[in-house]
PDB file of C-alpha atoms in Angstrom:
ATOM      1  CA  MET R   1       6.966  -9.308 -10.388  1.00  0.00           C
ATOM      2  CA  ILE R   2      10.602  -8.401  -9.759  1.00  0.00           C
ATOM      3  CA  ALA R   3      11.111  -5.504  -7.386  1.00  0.00           C
ATOM      4  CA  PRO R   4      12.677  -2.331  -8.802  1.00  0.00           C
ATOM      5  CA  MET R   5      16.428  -2.212  -8.245  1.00  0.00           C
ATOM      6  CA  SER R   6      16.110   0.474  -5.580  1.00  0.00           C
ATOM      7  CA  ASP R   7      13.601  -1.672  -3.677  1.00  0.00           C
ATOM      8  CA  ARG R   8      15.595  -4.861  -4.009  1.00  0.00           C
ATOM      9  CA  TYR R   9      18.639  -3.157  -2.510  1.00  0.00           C
ATOM     10  CA  ARG R  10      16.895  -1.300   0.325  1.00  0.00           C
ATOM     11  CA  TRP R  11      17.795  -4.083   2.738  1.00  0.00           C
ATOM     12  CA  MET R  12      21.189  -4.986   1.250  1.00  0.00           C
ATOM     13  CA  PRO R  13      23.433  -2.800   3.466  1.00  0.00           C
ATOM     14  CA  SER R  14      22.461  -4.745   6.593  1.00  0.00           C
ATOM     15  CA  LEU R  15      23.152  -8.041   4.834  1.00  0.00           C
ATOM     16  CA  ARG R  16      26.440  -6.720   3.498  1.00  0.00           C
ATOM     17  CA  MET R  17      27.477  -5.885   7.068  1.00  0.00           C
ATOM     18  CA  ARG R  18      26.473  -9.394   8.125  1.00  0.00           C
ATOM     19  CA  TYR R  19      28.166 -11.278   5.306  1.00  0.00           C
ATOM     20  CA  GLY R  20      31.042  -8.881   4.690  1.00  0.00           C
ATOM     21  CA  TYR R  21      30.986  -8.571   0.911  1.00  0.00           C
ATOM     22  CA  GLY R  22      29.327  -6.711  -1.945  1.00  0.00           C
ATOM     23  CA  LEU R  23      25.678  -6.267  -2.841  1.00  0.00           C
ATOM     24  CA  ASN R  24      25.799  -8.300  -6.037  1.00  0.00           C
ATOM     25  CA  GLU R  25      27.448 -11.233  -4.278  1.00  0.00           C
ATOM     26  CA  VAL R  26      24.854 -11.184  -1.518  1.00  0.00           C
ATOM     27  CA  ALA R  27      21.984 -11.075  -4.002  1.00  0.00           C
ATOM     28  CA  GLU R  28      23.430 -13.874  -6.131  1.00  0.00           C
ATOM     29  CA  GLU R  29      24.113 -16.067  -3.102  1.00  0.00           C
ATOM     30  CA  GLN R  30      20.588 -15.579  -1.779  1.00  0.00           C
ATOM     31  CA  GLY R  31      19.013 -16.239  -5.195  1.00  0.00           C
ATOM     32  CA  CYS R  32      17.417 -12.816  -5.599  1.00  0.00           C
ATOM     33  CA  TYR R  33      19.670 -10.985  -8.041  1.00  0.00           C
ATOM     34  CA  GLU R  34      17.357 -11.464 -11.030  1.00  0.00           C
ATOM     35  CA  SER R  35      14.189 -12.680  -9.332  1.00  0.00           C
ATOM     36  CA  ARG R  36      12.328 -12.553  -6.041  1.00  0.00           C
ATOM     37  CA  PHE R  37      13.751 -14.275  -3.023  1.00  0.00           C
ATOM     38  CA  PRO R  38      11.480 -17.279  -2.280  1.00  0.00           C
ATOM     39  CA  PHE R  39      10.216 -16.270   1.148  1.00  0.00           C
ATOM     40  CA  ALA R  40       8.467 -19.065   3.002  1.00  0.00           C
ATOM     41  CA  THR R  41       5.258 -17.018   3.403  1.00  0.00           C
ATOM     42  CA  ASP R  42       3.856 -13.616   2.503  1.00  0.00           C
ATOM     43  CA  HIS R  43       4.121 -12.663   6.162  1.00  0.00           C
ATOM     44  CA  ALA R  44       7.804 -13.652   6.231  1.00  0.00           C
ATOM     45  CA  ARG R  45       8.420 -11.251   3.336  1.00  0.00           C
ATOM     46  CA  PHE R  46       6.309  -8.505   4.885  1.00  0.00           C
ATOM     47  CA  THR R  47       8.103  -8.860   8.222  1.00  0.00           C
ATOM     48  CA  PHE R  48      11.546  -8.991   6.601  1.00  0.00           C
ATOM     49  CA  PHE R  49      11.208  -5.511   5.140  1.00  0.00           C
ATOM     50  CA  ARG R  50      10.151  -4.139   8.528  1.00  0.00           C
ATOM     51  CA  GLN R  51      12.906  -5.651  10.650  1.00  0.00           C
ATOM     52  CA  ALA R  52      15.776  -3.519  11.924  1.00  0.00           C
ATOM     53  CA  GLU R  53      18.065  -6.528  11.371  1.00  0.00           C
ATOM     54  CA  PRO R  54      16.344  -8.555   8.648  1.00  0.00           C
ATOM     55  CA  ASN R  55      16.701 -12.307   8.415  1.00  0.00           C
ATOM     56  CA  LEU R  56      15.789 -13.894   5.097  1.00  0.00           C
ATOM     57  CA  HIS R  57      14.965 -17.218   6.698  1.00  0.00           C
ATOM     58  CA  TYR R  58      12.869 -16.050   9.660  1.00  0.00           C
ATOM     59  CA  VAL R  59       9.286 -17.348   9.436  1.00  0.00           C
ATOM     60  CA  PRO R  60       7.014 -15.418  11.840  1.00  0.00           C
ATOM     61  CA  HIS R  61       3.899 -16.928  13.354  1.00  0.00           C
ATOM     62  CA  GLU R  62       0.721 -15.903  11.531  1.00  0.00           C
ATOM     63  CA  ASN R  63      -2.154 -14.871  13.767  1.00  0.00           C
ATOM     64  CA  PHE R  64      -3.646 -11.827  12.101  1.00  0.00           C
ATOM     65  CA  ALA R  65      -6.159  -9.683  13.937  1.00  0.00           C
ATOM     66  CA  CYS R  66      -7.963  -8.857  10.688  1.00  0.00           C
ATOM     67  CA  THR R  67      -7.360  -7.978   7.041  1.00  0.00           C
ATOM     68  CA  VAL R  68      -7.175  -4.384   5.850  1.00  0.00           C
ATOM     69  CA  THR R  69      -7.658  -3.798   2.129  1.00  0.00           C
ATOM     70  CA  VAL R  70      -5.935  -0.584   1.087  1.00  0.00           C
ATOM     71  CA  LEU R  71      -7.145   1.091  -2.096  1.00  0.00           C
ATOM     72  CA  SER R  72      -4.586   3.071  -4.080  1.00  0.00           C
ATOM     73  CA  GLY R  73      -5.008   5.084  -7.267  1.00  0.00           C
ATOM     74  CA  LEU R  74      -5.473   8.531  -8.722  1.00  0.00           C
ATOM     75  CA  PRO R  75      -8.791  10.368  -8.324  1.00  0.00           C
ATOM     76  CA  GLY R  76     -11.119   8.970 -10.970  1.00  0.00           C
ATOM     77  CA  SER R  77      -9.285   5.647 -11.266  1.00  0.00           C
ATOM     78  CA  GLY R  78     -12.334   3.698 -10.075  1.00  0.00           C
ATOM     79  CA  LYS R  79     -11.670   2.918  -6.408  1.00  0.00           C
ATOM     80  CA  ASP R  80     -15.318   3.406  -5.397  1.00  0.00           C
ATOM     81  CA  ARG R  81     -16.408   1.207  -8.297  1.00  0.00           C
ATOM     82  CA  TRP R  82     -14.036  -1.530  -7.117  1.00  0.00           C
ATOM     83  CA  ILE R  83     -15.480  -1.337  -3.598  1.00  0.00           C
ATOM     84  CA  HIS R  84     -19.024  -1.592  -4.972  1.00  0.00           C
ATOM     85  CA  LYS R  85     -18.093  -4.712  -6.940  1.00  0.00           C
ATOM     86  CA  HIS R  86     -15.654  -6.433  -4.567  1.00  0.00           C
ATOM     87  CA  GLY R  87     -16.133  -4.886  -1.125  1.00  0.00           C
ATOM     88  CA  ASN R  88     -18.447  -7.604   0.235  1.00  0.00           C
ATOM     89  CA  ALA R  89     -20.223  -5.043   2.437  1.00  0.00           C
ATOM     90  CA  GLN R  90     -17.132  -4.530   4.584  1.00  0.00           C
ATOM     91  CA  PRO R  91     -16.824  -1.289   6.571  1.00  0.00           C
ATOM     92  CA  VAL R  92     -15.059   1.431   4.595  1.00  0.00           C
ATOM     93  CA  VAL R  93     -12.933   4.267   5.940  1.00  0.00           C
ATOM     94  CA  ALA R  94     -12.789   6.746   3.057  1.00  0.00           C
ATOM     95  CA  LEU R  95     -11.100  10.130   3.166  1.00  0.00           C
ATOM     96  CA  ASP R  96     -13.506  11.506   0.539  1.00  0.00           C
ATOM     97  CA  SER R  97     -16.499  10.561   2.697  1.00  0.00           C
ATOM     98  CA  ILE R  98     -14.967  12.215   5.752  1.00  0.00           C
ATOM     99  CA  ARG R  99     -14.272  15.381   3.741  1.00  0.00           C
ATOM    100  CA  GLU R 100     -17.902  15.400   2.666  1.00  0.00           C
ATOM    101  CA  GLU R 101     -19.101  14.955   6.257  1.00  0.00           C
ATOM    102  CA  MET R 102     -16.908  17.836   7.404  1.00  0.00           C
ATOM    103  CA  ASP R 103     -17.464  19.996   4.317  1.00  0.00           C
ATOM    104  CA  VAL R 104     -13.708  20.123   3.715  1.00  0.00           C
ATOM    105  CA  ALA R 105     -12.416  20.627   0.177  1.00  0.00           C
ATOM    106  CA  PRO R 106      -9.512  18.460  -1.059  1.00  0.00           C
ATOM    107  CA  THR R 107      -7.436  21.638  -1.351  1.00  0.00           C
ATOM    108  CA  ASP R 108      -8.078  22.617   2.313  1.00  0.00           C
ATOM    109  CA  ASN R 109      -5.967  21.541   5.279  1.00  0.00           C
ATOM    110  CA  GLN R 110      -6.400  17.774   5.658  1.00  0.00           C
ATOM    111  CA  GLY R 111      -5.075  17.381   9.194  1.00  0.00           C
ATOM    112  CA  GLU R 112      -8.440  16.911  10.903  1.00  0.00           C
ATOM    113  CA  VAL R 113      -9.665  14.622   8.106  1.00  0.00           C
ATOM    114  CA  ALA R 114      -6.641  12.362   8.572  1.00  0.00           C
ATOM    115  CA  GLN R 115      -7.072  12.405  12.354  1.00  0.00           C
ATOM    116  CA  ILE R 116     -10.699  11.271  12.136  1.00  0.00           C
ATOM    117  CA  ALA R 117      -9.790   8.583   9.597  1.00  0.00           C
ATOM    118  CA  ARG R 118      -7.019   7.330  11.859  1.00  0.00           C
ATOM    119  CA  GLU R 119      -9.369   7.078  14.839  1.00  0.00           C
ATOM    120  CA  ARG R 120     -11.958   5.177  12.786  1.00  0.00           C
ATOM    121  CA  CYS R 121      -9.264   2.792  11.580  1.00  0.00           C
ATOM    122  CA  ARG R 122      -8.029   2.259  15.131  1.00  0.00           C
ATOM    123  CA  GLU R 123     -11.525   1.430  16.342  1.00  0.00           C
ATOM    124  CA  LEU R 124     -11.955  -1.213  13.648  1.00  0.00           C
ATOM    125  CA  LEU R 125      -8.465  -2.578  14.288  1.00  0.00           C
ATOM    126  CA  ARG R 126      -9.075  -2.820  18.035  1.00  0.00           C
ATOM    127  CA  ASN R 127     -12.294  -4.738  17.318  1.00  0.00           C
ATOM    128  CA  LYS R 128     -10.415  -6.975  14.849  1.00  0.00           C
ATOM    129  CA  THR R 129     -12.879  -6.058  12.117  1.00  0.00           C
ATOM    130  CA  PRO R 130     -11.801  -6.460   8.475  1.00  0.00           C
ATOM    131  CA  PHE R 131     -12.272  -3.212   6.565  1.00  0.00           C
ATOM    132  CA  ILE R 132     -11.343  -1.223   3.461  1.00  0.00           C
ATOM    133  CA  PHE R 133      -9.259   1.924   3.598  1.00  0.00           C
ATOM    134  CA  ASN R 134     -10.016   4.150   0.615  1.00  0.00           C
ATOM    135  CA  ALA R 135      -7.726   7.054  -0.261  1.00  0.00           C
ATOM    136  CA  THR R 136      -5.443   7.959  -3.155  1.00  0.00           C
ATOM    137  CA  ASN R 137      -2.411   6.462  -1.344  1.00  0.00           C
ATOM    138  CA  ILE R 138      -0.161   7.175  -4.331  1.00  0.00           C
ATOM    139  CA  MET R 139       2.846   8.549  -2.429  1.00  0.00           C
ATOM    140  CA  ARG R 140       4.992   5.991  -0.657  1.00  0.00           C
ATOM    141  CA  SER R 141       5.672   8.161   2.402  1.00  0.00           C
ATOM    142  CA  THR R 142       1.986   8.973   2.984  1.00  0.00           C
ATOM    143  CA  ARG R 143       0.874   5.425   2.234  1.00  0.00           C
ATOM    144  CA  GLY R 144       3.571   4.101   4.547  1.00  0.00           C
ATOM    145  CA  ARG R 145       2.178   5.914   7.583  1.00  0.00           C
ATOM    146  CA  TRP R 146      -1.155   4.142   7.135  1.00  0.00           C
ATOM    147  CA  LEU R 147       0.507   0.787   6.508  1.00  0.00           C
ATOM    148  CA  ASP R 148       2.547   1.230   9.698  1.00  0.00           C
ATOM    149  CA  LEU R 149      -0.676   1.788  11.636  1.00  0.00           C
ATOM    150  CA  PHE R 150      -2.261  -1.376  10.267  1.00  0.00           C
ATOM    151  CA  ALA R 151       0.889  -3.411  10.884  1.00  0.00           C
ATOM    152  CA  ASP R 152       1.059  -2.158  14.486  1.00  0.00           C
ATOM    153  CA  TYR R 153      -2.307  -3.836  15.079  1.00  0.00           C
ATOM    154  CA  ASN R 154      -1.107  -7.080  13.467  1.00  0.00           C
ATOM    155  CA  ALA R 155      -3.392  -6.769  10.455  1.00  0.00           C
ATOM    156  CA  ARG R 156      -2.873  -8.605   7.208  1.00  0.00           C
ATOM    157  CA  VAL R 157      -2.444  -5.863   4.602  1.00  0.00           C
ATOM    158  CA  GLU R 158      -3.622  -6.184   1.019  1.00  0.00           C
ATOM    159  CA  ILE R 159      -3.189  -3.324  -1.458  1.00  0.00           C
ATOM    160  CA  VAL R 160      -5.380  -2.884  -4.514  1.00  0.00           C
ATOM    161  CA  TYR R 161      -3.737  -0.458  -6.945  1.00  0.00           C
ATOM    162  CA  ILE R 162      -5.896   0.683  -9.860  1.00  0.00           C
ATOM    163  CA  GLU R 163      -4.339   2.438 -12.847  1.00  0.00           C
ATOM    164  CA  PRO R 164      -6.464   2.785 -15.995  1.00  0.00           C
ATOM    165  CA  PRO R 165      -5.060   4.810 -18.899  1.00  0.00           C
ATOM    166  CA  LEU R 166      -4.888   8.512 -18.035  1.00  0.00           C
ATOM    167  CA  PRO R 167      -7.598   9.517 -20.576  1.00  0.00           C
ATOM    168  CA  THR R 168      -9.952   7.053 -18.855  1.00  0.00           C
ATOM    169  CA  ILE R 169      -9.104   8.506 -15.438  1.00  0.00           C
ATOM    170  CA  LEU R 170      -9.766  12.044 -16.668  1.00  0.00           C
ATOM    171  CA  ARG R 171     -13.095  11.019 -18.217  1.00  0.00           C
ATOM    172  CA  GLN R 172     -14.201   9.171 -15.096  1.00  0.00           C
ATOM    173  CA  ASN R 173     -13.164  12.107 -12.951  1.00  0.00           C
ATOM    174  CA  ARG R 174     -15.353  14.465 -15.012  1.00  0.00           C
ATOM    175  CA  ASP R 175     -18.305  12.168 -14.296  1.00  0.00           C
ATOM    176  CA  ARG R 176     -17.801  12.400 -10.524  1.00  0.00           C
ATOM    177  CA  ALA R 177     -20.101  14.539  -8.381  1.00  0.00           C
ATOM    178  CA  THR R 178     -17.029  16.333  -7.018  1.00  0.00           C
ATOM    179  CA  ALA R 179     -14.594  16.407  -9.917  1.00  0.00           C
ATOM    180  CA  ILE R 180     -10.935  17.225  -9.258  1.00  0.00           C
ATOM    181  CA  PRO R 181      -9.344  19.816 -11.580  1.00  0.00           C
ATOM    182  CA  GLU R 182      -7.578  18.056 -14.456  1.00  0.00           C
ATOM    183  CA  THR R 183      -4.367  19.975 -13.741  1.00  0.00           C
ATOM    184  CA  VAL R 184      -4.334  18.507 -10.222  1.00  0.00           C
ATOM    185  CA  ILE R 185      -4.756  14.948 -11.506  1.00  0.00           C
ATOM    186  CA  ARG R 186      -1.973  15.397 -14.045  1.00  0.00           C
ATOM    187  CA  ARG R 187       0.299  16.759 -11.339  1.00  0.00           C
ATOM    188  CA  LEU R 188      -0.540  13.824  -9.059  1.00  0.00           C
ATOM    189  CA  ALA R 189       0.133  11.412 -11.908  1.00  0.00           C
ATOM    190  CA  GLU R 190       3.639  12.801 -12.283  1.00  0.00           C
ATOM    191  CA  LYS R 191       4.306  12.242  -8.567  1.00  0.00           C
ATOM    192  CA  CYS R 192       2.658   8.820  -8.357  1.00  0.00           C
ATOM    193  CA  GLU R 193       4.689   6.045  -6.712  1.00  0.00           C
ATOM    194  CA  PRO R 194       2.821   2.780  -7.285  1.00  0.00           C
ATOM    195  CA  PRO R 195       2.958   0.299  -4.400  1.00  0.00           C
ATOM    196  CA  THR R 196       5.262  -2.697  -4.532  1.00  0.00           C
ATOM    197  CA  TRP R 197       5.173  -6.170  -3.018  1.00  0.00           C
ATOM    198  CA  LEU R 198       7.589  -4.974  -0.333  1.00  0.00           C
ATOM    199  CA  GLU R 199       4.812  -2.982   1.342  1.00  0.00           C
ATOM    200  CA  CYS R 200       2.076  -5.544   1.907  1.00  0.00           C
ATOM    201  CA  HIS R 201       1.132  -9.177   2.232  1.00  0.00           C
ATOM    202  CA  ARG R 202      -0.648  -9.206  -1.117  1.00  0.00           C
ATOM    203  CA  LEU R 203      -0.642  -6.747  -3.997  1.00  0.00           C
ATOM    204  CA  HIS R 204      -3.267  -6.492  -6.735  1.00  0.00           C
ATOM    205  CA  MET R 205      -2.267  -4.364  -9.742  1.00  0.00           C
ATOM    206  CA  LEU R 206      -5.351  -3.606 -11.840  1.00  0.00           C
ATOM    207  CA  SER R 207      -5.857  -1.688 -15.071  1.00  0.00           C
ATOM    208  CA  CYS R 208      -9.563  -1.194 -14.391  1.00  0.00           C
ATOM    209  CA  ALA R 209     -11.881  -1.286 -11.383  1.00  0.00           C
ATOM    210  CA  THR R 210     -14.104  -4.092 -12.665  1.00  0.00           C
ATOM    211  CA  THR R 211     -11.355  -6.715 -12.784  1.00  0.00           C
TER     212      THR R 211
END
């Protein structure tokens, strides 16, 4: 996968300041104008996009506390089904489950739900326990706050993004015990920002939950 142009150039200004010439020249010289730069490891790539002064050739030591698997996808995309098939009985921090515990509707204020989820994640991270984080995670800014938390605890981050065709999502949503209004799902679909390989150590892009 080649990163979108906007993603490929996010880090270019710092390199331009270092090398003193244009973006295209930097990309061509580093071998990443038309393809990925061949980072030595996934962690080297992950770290590069988080450095204030990135270095393409820096290879950080790998000593992960645990692995966090982050589910991403619209309501009804099949995230729970994926966990049932591939979760390997790992602990799951799920915003939907916390809403159910607290009797909070998805349209209500989500501040306390997010706070409880964050504390549960922190507890697992402190104990170095691998776990699954299950939420829509379709907006980069919102997703990024969770990824920052996991990175702060030196976790290896894997993202599983599930995107079936929209008619399938709408049908699966209607079959849920707590269906989301179709207008809400369509609005979320318009705002969706799928994750990229810049955000994690490993990215799985799936068209169905059973893959």
